[in-house]
Short mmCIF file of C-alpha atoms and ligand atoms in Angstrom, two decimals:
data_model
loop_
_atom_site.label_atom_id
_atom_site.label_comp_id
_atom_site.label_asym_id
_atom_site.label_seq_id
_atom_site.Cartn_x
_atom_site.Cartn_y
_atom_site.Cartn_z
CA UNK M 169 3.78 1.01 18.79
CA UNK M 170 5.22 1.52 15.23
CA UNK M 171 2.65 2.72 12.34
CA UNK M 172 4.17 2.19 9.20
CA UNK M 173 3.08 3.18 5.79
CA UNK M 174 4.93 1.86 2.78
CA UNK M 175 4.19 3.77 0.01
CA UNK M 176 4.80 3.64 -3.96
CA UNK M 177 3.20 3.18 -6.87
CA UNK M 178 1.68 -0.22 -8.08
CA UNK M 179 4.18 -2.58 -8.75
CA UNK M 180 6.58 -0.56 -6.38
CA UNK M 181 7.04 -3.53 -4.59
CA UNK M 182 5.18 -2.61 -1.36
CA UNK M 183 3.58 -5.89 -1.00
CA UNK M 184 6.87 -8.00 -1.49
CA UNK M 185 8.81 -5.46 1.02
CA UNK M 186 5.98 -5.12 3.45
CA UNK M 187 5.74 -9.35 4.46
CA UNK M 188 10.04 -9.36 5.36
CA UNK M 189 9.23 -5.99 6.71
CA UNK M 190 6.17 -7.43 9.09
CA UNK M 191 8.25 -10.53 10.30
CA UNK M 192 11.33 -9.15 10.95
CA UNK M 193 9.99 -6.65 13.92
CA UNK M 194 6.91 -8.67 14.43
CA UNK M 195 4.77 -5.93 13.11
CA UNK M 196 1.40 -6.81 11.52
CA UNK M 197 1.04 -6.25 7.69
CA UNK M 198 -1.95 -5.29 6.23
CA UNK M 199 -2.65 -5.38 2.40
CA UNK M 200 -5.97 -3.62 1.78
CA UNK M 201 -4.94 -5.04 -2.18
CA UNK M 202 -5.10 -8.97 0.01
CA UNK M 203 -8.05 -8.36 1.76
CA UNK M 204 -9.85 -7.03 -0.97
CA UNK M 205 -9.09 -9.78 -3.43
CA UNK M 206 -10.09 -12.40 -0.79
CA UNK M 207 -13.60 -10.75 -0.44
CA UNK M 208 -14.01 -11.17 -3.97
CA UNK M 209 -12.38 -14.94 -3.93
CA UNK M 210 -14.79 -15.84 -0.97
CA UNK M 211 -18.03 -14.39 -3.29
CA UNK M 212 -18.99 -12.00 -0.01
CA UNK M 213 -21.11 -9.00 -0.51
CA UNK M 214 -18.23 -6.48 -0.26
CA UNK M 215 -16.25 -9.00 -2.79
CA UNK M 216 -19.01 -8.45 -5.17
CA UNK M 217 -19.14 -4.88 -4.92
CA UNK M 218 -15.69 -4.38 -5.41
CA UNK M 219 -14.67 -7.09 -8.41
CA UNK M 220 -15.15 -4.58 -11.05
CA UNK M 221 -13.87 -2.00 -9.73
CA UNK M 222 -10.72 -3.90 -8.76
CA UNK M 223 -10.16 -5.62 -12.47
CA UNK M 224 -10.61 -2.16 -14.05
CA UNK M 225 -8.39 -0.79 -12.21
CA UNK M 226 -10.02 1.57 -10.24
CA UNK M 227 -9.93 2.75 -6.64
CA UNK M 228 -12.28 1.11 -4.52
CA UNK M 229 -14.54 4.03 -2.33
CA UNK M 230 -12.63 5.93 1.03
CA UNK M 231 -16.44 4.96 2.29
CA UNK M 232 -15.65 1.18 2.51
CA UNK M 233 -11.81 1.34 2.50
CA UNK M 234 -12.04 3.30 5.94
CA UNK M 235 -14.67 0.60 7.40
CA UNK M 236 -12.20 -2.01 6.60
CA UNK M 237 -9.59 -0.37 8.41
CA UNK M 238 -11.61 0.56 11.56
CA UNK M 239 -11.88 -3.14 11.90
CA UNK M 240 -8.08 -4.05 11.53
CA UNK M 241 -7.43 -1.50 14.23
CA UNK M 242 -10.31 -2.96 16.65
CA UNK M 243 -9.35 -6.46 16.06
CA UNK M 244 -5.80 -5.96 16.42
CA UNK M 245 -5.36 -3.82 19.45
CA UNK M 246 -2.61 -5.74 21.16
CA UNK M 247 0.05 -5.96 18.21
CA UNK M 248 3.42 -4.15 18.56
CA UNK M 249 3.20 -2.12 15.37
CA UNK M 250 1.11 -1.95 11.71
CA UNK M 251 3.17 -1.99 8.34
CA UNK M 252 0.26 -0.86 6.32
CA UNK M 253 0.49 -1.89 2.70
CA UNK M 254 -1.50 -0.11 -0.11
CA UNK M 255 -3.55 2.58 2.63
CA UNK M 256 -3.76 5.30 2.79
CA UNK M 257 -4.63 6.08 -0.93
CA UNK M 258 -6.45 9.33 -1.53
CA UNK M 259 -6.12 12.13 0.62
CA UNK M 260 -9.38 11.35 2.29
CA UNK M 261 -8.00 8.17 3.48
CA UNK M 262 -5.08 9.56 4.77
CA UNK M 263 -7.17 12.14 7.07
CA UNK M 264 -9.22 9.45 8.06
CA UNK M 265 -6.48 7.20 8.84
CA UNK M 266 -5.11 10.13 11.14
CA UNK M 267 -8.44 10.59 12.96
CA UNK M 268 -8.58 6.44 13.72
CA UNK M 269 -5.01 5.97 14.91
CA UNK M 270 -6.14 9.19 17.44
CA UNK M 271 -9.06 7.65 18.45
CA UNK M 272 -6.74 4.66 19.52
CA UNK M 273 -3.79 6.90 21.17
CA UNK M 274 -1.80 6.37 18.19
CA UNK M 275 -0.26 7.92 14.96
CA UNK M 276 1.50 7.54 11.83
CA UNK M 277 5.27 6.93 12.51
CA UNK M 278 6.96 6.90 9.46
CA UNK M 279 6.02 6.91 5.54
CA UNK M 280 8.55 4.83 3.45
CA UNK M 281 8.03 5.15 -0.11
CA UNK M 282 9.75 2.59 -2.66
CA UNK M 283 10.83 4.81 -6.06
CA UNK M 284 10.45 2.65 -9.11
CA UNK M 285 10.67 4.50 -12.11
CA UNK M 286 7.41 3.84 -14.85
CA UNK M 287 9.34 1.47 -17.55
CA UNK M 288 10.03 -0.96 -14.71
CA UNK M 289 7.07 -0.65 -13.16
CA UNK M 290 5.05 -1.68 -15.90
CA UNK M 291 7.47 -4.67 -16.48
CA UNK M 292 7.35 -6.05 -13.17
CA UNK M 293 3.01 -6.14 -13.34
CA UNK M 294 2.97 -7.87 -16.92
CA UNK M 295 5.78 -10.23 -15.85
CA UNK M 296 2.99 -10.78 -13.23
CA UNK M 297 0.11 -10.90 -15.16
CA UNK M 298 1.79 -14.21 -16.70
CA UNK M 299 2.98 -15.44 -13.88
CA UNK M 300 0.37 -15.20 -11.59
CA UNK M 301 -2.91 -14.23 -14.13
CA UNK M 302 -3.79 -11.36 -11.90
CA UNK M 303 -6.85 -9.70 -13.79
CA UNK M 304 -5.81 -5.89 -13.25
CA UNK M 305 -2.26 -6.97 -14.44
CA UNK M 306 -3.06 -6.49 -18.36
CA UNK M 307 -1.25 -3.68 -20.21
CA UNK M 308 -4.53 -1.74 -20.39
CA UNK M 309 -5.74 -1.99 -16.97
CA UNK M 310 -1.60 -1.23 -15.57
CA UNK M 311 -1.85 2.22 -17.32
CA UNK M 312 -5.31 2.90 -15.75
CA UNK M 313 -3.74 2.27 -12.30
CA UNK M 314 -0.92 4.48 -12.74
CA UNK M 315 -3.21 7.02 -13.91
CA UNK M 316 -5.07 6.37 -10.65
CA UNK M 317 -1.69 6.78 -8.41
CA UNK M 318 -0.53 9.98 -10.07
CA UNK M 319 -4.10 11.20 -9.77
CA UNK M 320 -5.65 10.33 -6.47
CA UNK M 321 -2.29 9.16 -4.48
CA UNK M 322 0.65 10.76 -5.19
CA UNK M 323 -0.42 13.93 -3.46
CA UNK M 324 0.25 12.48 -0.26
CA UNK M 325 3.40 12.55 -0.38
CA UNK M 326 2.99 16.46 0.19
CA UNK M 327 0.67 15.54 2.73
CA UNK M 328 3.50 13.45 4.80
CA UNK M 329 6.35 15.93 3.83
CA UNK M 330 4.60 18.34 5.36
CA UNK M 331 4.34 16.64 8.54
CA UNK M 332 7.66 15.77 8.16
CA UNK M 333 6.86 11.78 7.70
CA UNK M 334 8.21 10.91 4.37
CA UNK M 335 11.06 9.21 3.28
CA UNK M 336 12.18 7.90 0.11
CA UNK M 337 14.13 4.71 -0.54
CA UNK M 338 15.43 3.30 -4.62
CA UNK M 339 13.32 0.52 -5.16
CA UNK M 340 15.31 -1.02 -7.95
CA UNK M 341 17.86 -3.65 -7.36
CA UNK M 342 17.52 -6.90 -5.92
CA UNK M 343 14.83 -7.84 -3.09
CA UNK M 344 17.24 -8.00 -0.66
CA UNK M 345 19.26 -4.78 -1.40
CA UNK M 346 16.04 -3.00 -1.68
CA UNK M 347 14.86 -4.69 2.11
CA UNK M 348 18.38 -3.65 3.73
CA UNK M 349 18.11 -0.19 2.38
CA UNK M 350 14.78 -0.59 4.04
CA UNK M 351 15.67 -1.66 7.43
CA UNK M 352 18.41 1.06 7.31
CA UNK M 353 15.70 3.79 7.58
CA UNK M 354 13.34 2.29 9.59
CA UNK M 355 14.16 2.92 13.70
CA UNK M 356 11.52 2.00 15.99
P1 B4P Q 652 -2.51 -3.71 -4.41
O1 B4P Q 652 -2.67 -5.14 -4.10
O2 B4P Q 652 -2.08 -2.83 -3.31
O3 B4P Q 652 -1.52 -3.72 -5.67
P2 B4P Q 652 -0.12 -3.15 -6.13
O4 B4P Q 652 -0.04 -1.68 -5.88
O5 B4P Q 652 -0.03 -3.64 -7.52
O6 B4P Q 652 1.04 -3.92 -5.40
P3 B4P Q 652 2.52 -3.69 -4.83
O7 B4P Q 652 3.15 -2.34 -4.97
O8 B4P Q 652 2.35 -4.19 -3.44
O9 B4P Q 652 3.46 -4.59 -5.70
P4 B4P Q 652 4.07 -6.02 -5.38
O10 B4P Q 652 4.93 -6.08 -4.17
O11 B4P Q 652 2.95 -6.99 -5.43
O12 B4P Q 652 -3.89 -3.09 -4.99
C1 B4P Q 652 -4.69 -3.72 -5.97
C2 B4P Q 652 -6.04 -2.99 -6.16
O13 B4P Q 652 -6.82 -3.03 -4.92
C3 B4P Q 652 -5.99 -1.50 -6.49
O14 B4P Q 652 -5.79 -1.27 -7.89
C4 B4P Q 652 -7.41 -1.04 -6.01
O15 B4P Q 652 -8.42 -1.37 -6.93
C5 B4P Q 652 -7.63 -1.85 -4.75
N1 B4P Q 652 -7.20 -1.15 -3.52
C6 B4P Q 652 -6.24 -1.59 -2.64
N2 B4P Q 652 -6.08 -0.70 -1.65
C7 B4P Q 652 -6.93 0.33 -1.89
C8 B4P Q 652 -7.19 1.57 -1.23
N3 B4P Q 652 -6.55 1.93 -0.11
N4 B4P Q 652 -8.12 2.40 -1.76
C9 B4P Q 652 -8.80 2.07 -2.87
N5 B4P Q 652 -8.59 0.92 -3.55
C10 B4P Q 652 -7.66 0.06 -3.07
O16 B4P Q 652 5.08 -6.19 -6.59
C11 B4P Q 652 4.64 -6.22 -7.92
C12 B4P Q 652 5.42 -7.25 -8.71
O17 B4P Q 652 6.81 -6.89 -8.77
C13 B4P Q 652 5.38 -8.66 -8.09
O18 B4P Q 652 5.20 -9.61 -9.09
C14 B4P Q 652 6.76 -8.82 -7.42
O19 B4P Q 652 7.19 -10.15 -7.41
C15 B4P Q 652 7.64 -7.96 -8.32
N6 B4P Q 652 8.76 -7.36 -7.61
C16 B4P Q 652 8.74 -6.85 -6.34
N7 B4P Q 652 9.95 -6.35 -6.02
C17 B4P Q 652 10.75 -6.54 -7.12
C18 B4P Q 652 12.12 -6.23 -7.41
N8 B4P Q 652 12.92 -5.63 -6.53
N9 B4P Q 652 12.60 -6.56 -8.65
C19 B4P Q 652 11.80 -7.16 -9.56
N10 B4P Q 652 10.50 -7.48 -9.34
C20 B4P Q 652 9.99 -7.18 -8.12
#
């Protein structure tokens, strides 16, 4: 059982690295950034409580982010490994995280983070924004979620250095380049 956490800033490219990741060693990837946005496509409570949150830019509570996740773990019991996209965010999610995966005779087996430096990073979401209309893609709303990462998530990566859990891969280049550099770290 493999628990991987790929980690970076928005627009690191987590999401894109995180599917090849998932099917190449049949791991199962969850996007809390997926599952959120389809609760608020679907019009569910939950989606309705998070919409403005989400388009502003903001993080969305440890309180219901941890719920979620209890529920991935219980309904997916059986899979081989978790390439967790987007979670853990704050520090209290990353405790909390820690305390689940116990509680099912697991643990976190590797952090991966993707380093994209700011000027790109910003780039990549706008080119978004256009191409895909993503409402917390505008310039505005990309500088409040940076704000967010260097405020409420970047301290995990002491948090996962200190338990010896972190590594660190470029996460400029081509897709490809990027996912082999990937795969070159990642031993299961
Ligand atoms: P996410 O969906 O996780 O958004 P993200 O950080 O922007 O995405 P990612 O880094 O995965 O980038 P991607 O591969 O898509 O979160 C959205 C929101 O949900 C948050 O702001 C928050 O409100 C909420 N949320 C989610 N999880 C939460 C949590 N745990 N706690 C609280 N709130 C939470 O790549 C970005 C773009 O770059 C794409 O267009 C892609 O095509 C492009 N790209 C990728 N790799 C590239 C490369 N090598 N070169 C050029 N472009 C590339």
């Amino acid at each position: 059982m493999f628990n991987l956490i790929l980690f970076g800033p928005p627009g690191a490219g987590k999401g894109t690295q995180a599917v090849k990741i998932a099917e190449k060693f049949g791991w199962k990837h969850v996007s809390t950034g997926d599952i959120l946005r389809a609760e608020v496509s679907q019009g569910t409570p939950l989606g309705l409580k998070v919409k403005a949150v989400m388009e502003a830019g903001h993080l969305v509570s440890d309180a219901l982010l941890i719920e979620i996740m209890e529920s991935v773990f219980v309904n997916n019991s059986d899979v081989k490994g978790f390439v967790l996209d987007g979670f853990p965010r704050t520090l209290k999610q990353a405790q909390e995280l820690d305390q689940m995966l116990l509680t099912h005779g697991r643990n976190v087996s590797l952090v991966l983070a993707l380093e994209v430096n700011e000027e790109e990073l910003v780039k990549r979401l706008l080119k978004r924004a256009q191409d895909q209309g993503r409402k917390d893609d505008t310039e505005e709303v990309v500088k409040n979620r940076l704000v967010q990462y260097h405020h409420h998530t970047k301290p995990l990566i002491d948090y996962y250095k200190t338990k010896n859990l972190y590594k660190e891969v470029f996460g400029e280049g081509s897709i490809e380049q990027i996912f082999d550099q990937l795969c070159t770290v990642i031993k299961p």
